[in-house]
């Protein structure tokens, strides 16, 4: 008799693709709304020099809320929603790569590692230009200028709203760097997110399997999957945060060299500078990863082909 504690992974060929994409877009949008403020805070913490503006995640949250209200926590959000496209490309690449690698290896770790890295490569190629624009919009604030560009028409950085600001930032990037400016930090992004994604998936399955062996047979799989997601995210965040700090500075400050940016960071702030924004990253990753994991696993269950539903234990 099958042990109910064994986690049955739903693979690409088991899915109803139409349901998968419709539900997937809705789920991704809800997740982005919930975690975006912490993404903005993390970006500002990583860009600031030392502790010149904010003393930590909570301090930044309070100061931004007081200065700009709730809308201040969502600067650049409308532009960032275009990453919904890259999100769907990510999950498609991940699932298809798992299917391809399965022809050569049945190791779940190998399939997760290769698929996670490949999915991130495809997604980042689409995401980087969107990130560059949205990050510059995140830097718009009252008072001292944080990034390279300031939205014109208002010294307080509030001028025109929504896509008016976006248009202004795009023009400034084109004027300063040309089309290459939209891919500033592309290599740094790949060096950050490919390892992050490649590490997250194997650790996610590893933690899920370990928790499964410890939990009673009657425990729903979704419970320890929801716990495994944040554990994997924290592990991946700690391992890749140094590169994430460098990536953010390259994109926002207009740096041209990853090595020089690293040297400057070490000279100004020492090794501790490589961990800037880590707490904000983990804080945002914890609830968001729970939502992502529960949402993604539920999405795959909802998208399961009808003839396979009764054969699975959840």
Coordinates of N, CA and C in Angstrom, one line a residue, residues 49-138:
X49 N 23.8 54.6 1.3 CA 25.2 54.5 1.8 C 25.1 54.3 3.3
X50 N 25.7 53.2 3.8 CA 25.6 53.0 5.2 C 24.2 52.9 5.7
X51 N 23.9 53.8 6.7 CA 22.6 53.9 7.3 C 22.1 55.4 7.2
X52 N 22.5 56.0 6.1 CA 22.2 57.4 5.9 C 20.7 57.8 6.0
X53 N 19.9 56.9 5.5 CA 18.4 57.3 5.5 C 17.6 56.4 6.4
X54 N 17.9 55.1 6.3 CA 17.1 54.1 7.1 C 18.0 53.2 8.0
X55 N 17.5 52.9 9.1 CA 18.2 52.1 10.1 C 17.8 50.6 10.1
X56 N 17.0 50.3 9.2 CA 16.5 48.9 9.1 C 15.2 48.8 8.4
X57 N 14.7 47.6 8.2 CA 13.5 47.3 7.5 C 12.3 48.0 8.1
X58 N 12.1 47.9 9.4 CA 10.9 48.5 10.1 C 11.0 50.0 10.0
X59 N 12.2 50.6 10.3 CA 12.5 52.0 10.2 C 12.1 52.5 8.8
X60 N 12.6 51.8 7.8 CA 12.3 52.3 6.4 C 10.8 52.2 6.1
X61 N 10.1 51.2 6.6 CA 8.7 51.1 6.4 C 7.9 52.3 7.0
X62 N 8.3 52.6 8.3 CA 7.6 53.7 9.0 C 7.9 55.1 8.3
X63 N 9.1 55.3 7.9 CA 9.5 56.6 7.3 C 8.9 56.8 5.9
X64 N 8.8 55.7 5.1 CA 8.2 55.8 3.8 C 6.7 56.0 3.9
X65 N 6.1 55.3 4.9 CA 4.7 55.5 5.1 C 4.3 56.9 5.6
X66 N 5.2 57.5 6.5 CA 4.9 58.8 7.0 C 5.1 59.9 5.9
X67 N 6.2 59.7 5.1 CA 6.5 60.7 4.0 C 5.6 60.6 2.8
X68 N 5.3 59.4 2.4 CA 4.5 59.3 1.1 C 3.2 58.6 1.2
X69 N 2.9 58.1 2.4 CA 1.6 57.3 2.5 C 1.8 55.9 1.9
X70 N 0.7 55.2 1.8 CA 0.7 53.9 1.3 C 1.2 53.8 -0.1
X71 N 0.8 54.8 -0.9 CA 1.2 54.8 -2.3 C 2.8 54.9 -2.5
X72 N 3.4 55.4 -1.5 CA 4.9 55.4 -1.5 C 5.5 54.1 -1.5
X73 N 4.8 53.1 -0.9 CA 5.3 51.7 -0.8 C 5.0 51.0 -2.1
X74 N 4.3 51.6 -3.1 CA 4.0 51.0 -4.3 C 4.5 51.7 -5.5
X75 N 5.6 52.5 -5.3 CA 6.2 53.2 -6.4 C 6.8 52.2 -7.4
X76 N 6.4 52.4 -8.7 CA 6.9 51.5 -9.7 C 6.1 50.2 -9.9
X77 N 5.0 50.1 -9.1 CA 4.3 48.8 -9.1 C 3.7 48.5 -10.5
X78 N 3.1 49.5 -11.1 CA 2.4 49.3 -12.4 C 3.4 48.8 -13.4
X79 N 4.6 49.3 -13.4 CA 5.6 48.8 -14.4 C 6.0 47.4 -14.0
X80 N 6.1 47.2 -12.7 CA 6.5 45.9 -12.2 C 5.6 44.8 -12.6
X81 N 4.3 45.1 -12.8 CA 3.3 44.1 -13.1 C 3.6 43.4 -14.5
X82 N 4.4 44.1 -15.3 CA 4.7 43.4 -16.6 C 5.6 42.2 -16.4
X83 N 6.1 42.0 -15.2 CA 6.9 40.8 -14.9 C 6.0 39.6 -14.8
X84 N 4.6 39.8 -14.9 CA 3.7 38.7 -14.9 C 4.1 37.8 -16.2
X85 N 4.5 38.5 -17.2 CA 4.9 37.7 -18.4 C 6.1 36.8 -18.1
X86 N 7.1 37.4 -17.5 CA 8.3 36.6 -17.2 C 8.0 35.5 -16.2
X87 N 7.0 35.8 -15.3 CA 6.6 34.7 -14.3 C 6.0 33.5 -15.0
X88 N 5.2 33.7 -16.0 CA 4.6 32.6 -16.7 C 5.7 31.9 -17.5
X89 N 6.6 32.6 -18.1 CA 7.7 32.0 -18.8 C 8.6 31.2 -17.9
X90 N 8.7 31.7 -16.6 CA 9.5 31.0 -15.6 C 8.9 29.6 -15.3
X91 N 7.6 29.6 -15.0 CA 7.0 28.3 -14.6 C 7.0 27.3 -15.8
X92 N 6.7 27.9 -17.0 CA 6.7 27.0 -18.2 C 8.1 26.4 -18.4
X93 N 9.1 27.2 -18.4 CA 10.5 26.7 -18.6 C 10.8 25.7 -17.5
X94 N 10.5 26.0 -16.3 CA 10.8 25.1 -15.2 C 10.2 23.7 -15.4
X95 N 8.9 23.7 -15.7 CA 8.2 22.4 -15.9 C 8.7 21.7 -17.1
X96 N 8.9 22.4 -18.2 CA 9.3 21.7 -19.4 C 10.8 21.2 -19.3
X97 N 11.6 21.9 -18.6 CA 13.0 21.5 -18.3 C 13.0 20.2 -17.4
X98 N 12.2 20.2 -16.4 CA 12.1 19.0 -15.6 C 11.7 17.8 -16.4
X99 N 10.8 18.0 -17.3 CA 10.3 16.9 -18.2 C 11.5 16.4 -19.1
X100 N 12.3 17.4 -19.6 CA 13.4 17.0 -20.5 C 14.5 16.3 -19.7
X101 N 14.8 16.8 -18.5 CA 15.9 16.2 -17.7 C 15.5 14.8 -17.3
X102 N 14.2 14.6 -17.1 CA 13.8 13.3 -16.6 C 14.2 12.2 -17.6
X103 N 14.4 12.5 -18.8 CA 14.9 11.5 -19.8 C 16.3 11.0 -19.5
X104 N 17.0 11.8 -18.8 CA 18.4 11.5 -18.5 C 18.7 11.2 -17.0
X105 N 17.9 11.7 -16.1 CA 18.1 11.4 -14.7 C 16.7 11.4 -14.0
X106 N 16.6 10.5 -13.1 CA 15.4 10.4 -12.3 C 15.6 11.1 -10.9
X107 N 16.7 11.7 -10.7 CA 17.0 12.3 -9.4 C 16.2 13.6 -9.3
X108 N 15.4 13.8 -8.3 CA 14.6 15.0 -8.2 C 15.5 16.2 -7.9
X109 N 16.6 16.0 -7.2 CA 17.5 17.1 -7.0 C 18.1 17.6 -8.3
X110 N 18.5 16.7 -9.2 CA 19.1 17.1 -10.5 C 18.1 17.8 -11.3
X111 N 16.9 17.3 -11.4 CA 15.8 17.9 -12.2 C 15.5 19.3 -11.6
X112 N 15.4 19.5 -10.3 CA 15.1 20.8 -9.7 C 16.2 21.8 -9.9
X113 N 17.4 21.3 -9.8 CA 18.6 22.2 -9.9 C 18.7 22.7 -11.4
X114 N 18.6 21.9 -12.4 CA 18.8 22.3 -13.8 C 17.6 23.1 -14.2
X115 N 16.4 22.6 -13.8 CA 15.2 23.4 -14.2 C 15.1 24.7 -13.6
X116 N 15.4 24.8 -12.3 CA 15.4 26.1 -11.6 C 16.3 27.1 -12.2
X117 N 17.6 26.7 -12.5 CA 18.5 27.6 -13.2 C 18.1 28.0 -14.6
X118 N 17.6 27.1 -15.3 CA 17.2 27.4 -16.7 C 16.0 28.3 -16.7
X119 N 15.0 28.1 -15.8 CA 13.9 29.0 -15.7 C 14.3 30.4 -15.4
X120 N 15.2 30.5 -14.5 CA 15.7 31.9 -14.1 C 16.4 32.6 -15.2
X121 N 17.2 31.8 -16.0 CA 17.8 32.4 -17.2 C 16.8 33.0 -18.1
X122 N 15.8 32.3 -18.5 CA 14.8 32.8 -19.4 C 14.0 34.0 -18.8
X123 N 13.6 33.8 -17.5 CA 12.8 34.9 -16.9 C 13.6 36.2 -16.7
X124 N 14.9 36.1 -16.4 CA 15.7 37.3 -16.2 C 15.9 38.1 -17.5
X125 N 16.0 37.4 -18.6 CA 16.1 38.0 -19.9 C 14.9 38.9 -20.2
X126 N 13.8 38.6 -19.6 CA 12.6 39.4 -19.8 C 12.5 40.4 -18.7
X127 N 12.9 40.1 -17.5 CA 12.6 40.9 -16.3 C 13.5 42.0 -16.1
X128 N 14.8 41.9 -16.5 CA 15.8 42.9 -16.2 C 15.4 44.3 -16.7
X129 N 15.0 44.5 -18.0 CA 14.5 45.9 -18.4 C 13.4 46.4 -17.5
X130 N 12.5 45.6 -17.1 CA 11.4 46.0 -16.3 C 11.9 46.4 -14.9
X131 N 12.8 45.6 -14.4 CA 13.4 45.8 -13.1 C 14.1 47.2 -13.1
X132 N 14.9 47.4 -14.1 CA 15.7 48.6 -14.2 C 14.8 49.9 -14.1
X133 N 13.7 49.9 -14.8 CA 12.7 51.0 -14.8 C 12.0 51.1 -13.4
X134 N 11.5 49.9 -12.9 CA 10.8 50.0 -11.7 C 11.7 50.3 -10.5
X135 N 13.0 49.9 -10.5 CA 13.9 50.3 -9.4 C 14.1 51.8 -9.4
X136 N 14.3 52.4 -10.5 CA 14.5 53.8 -10.5 C 13.2 54.5 -10.0
X137 N 12.0 54.0 -10.3 CA 10.8 54.6 -9.8 C 10.7 54.3 -8.3
X138 N 11.2 53.2 -7.8 CA 11.3 53.0 -6.3 C 12.1 54.0 -5.6

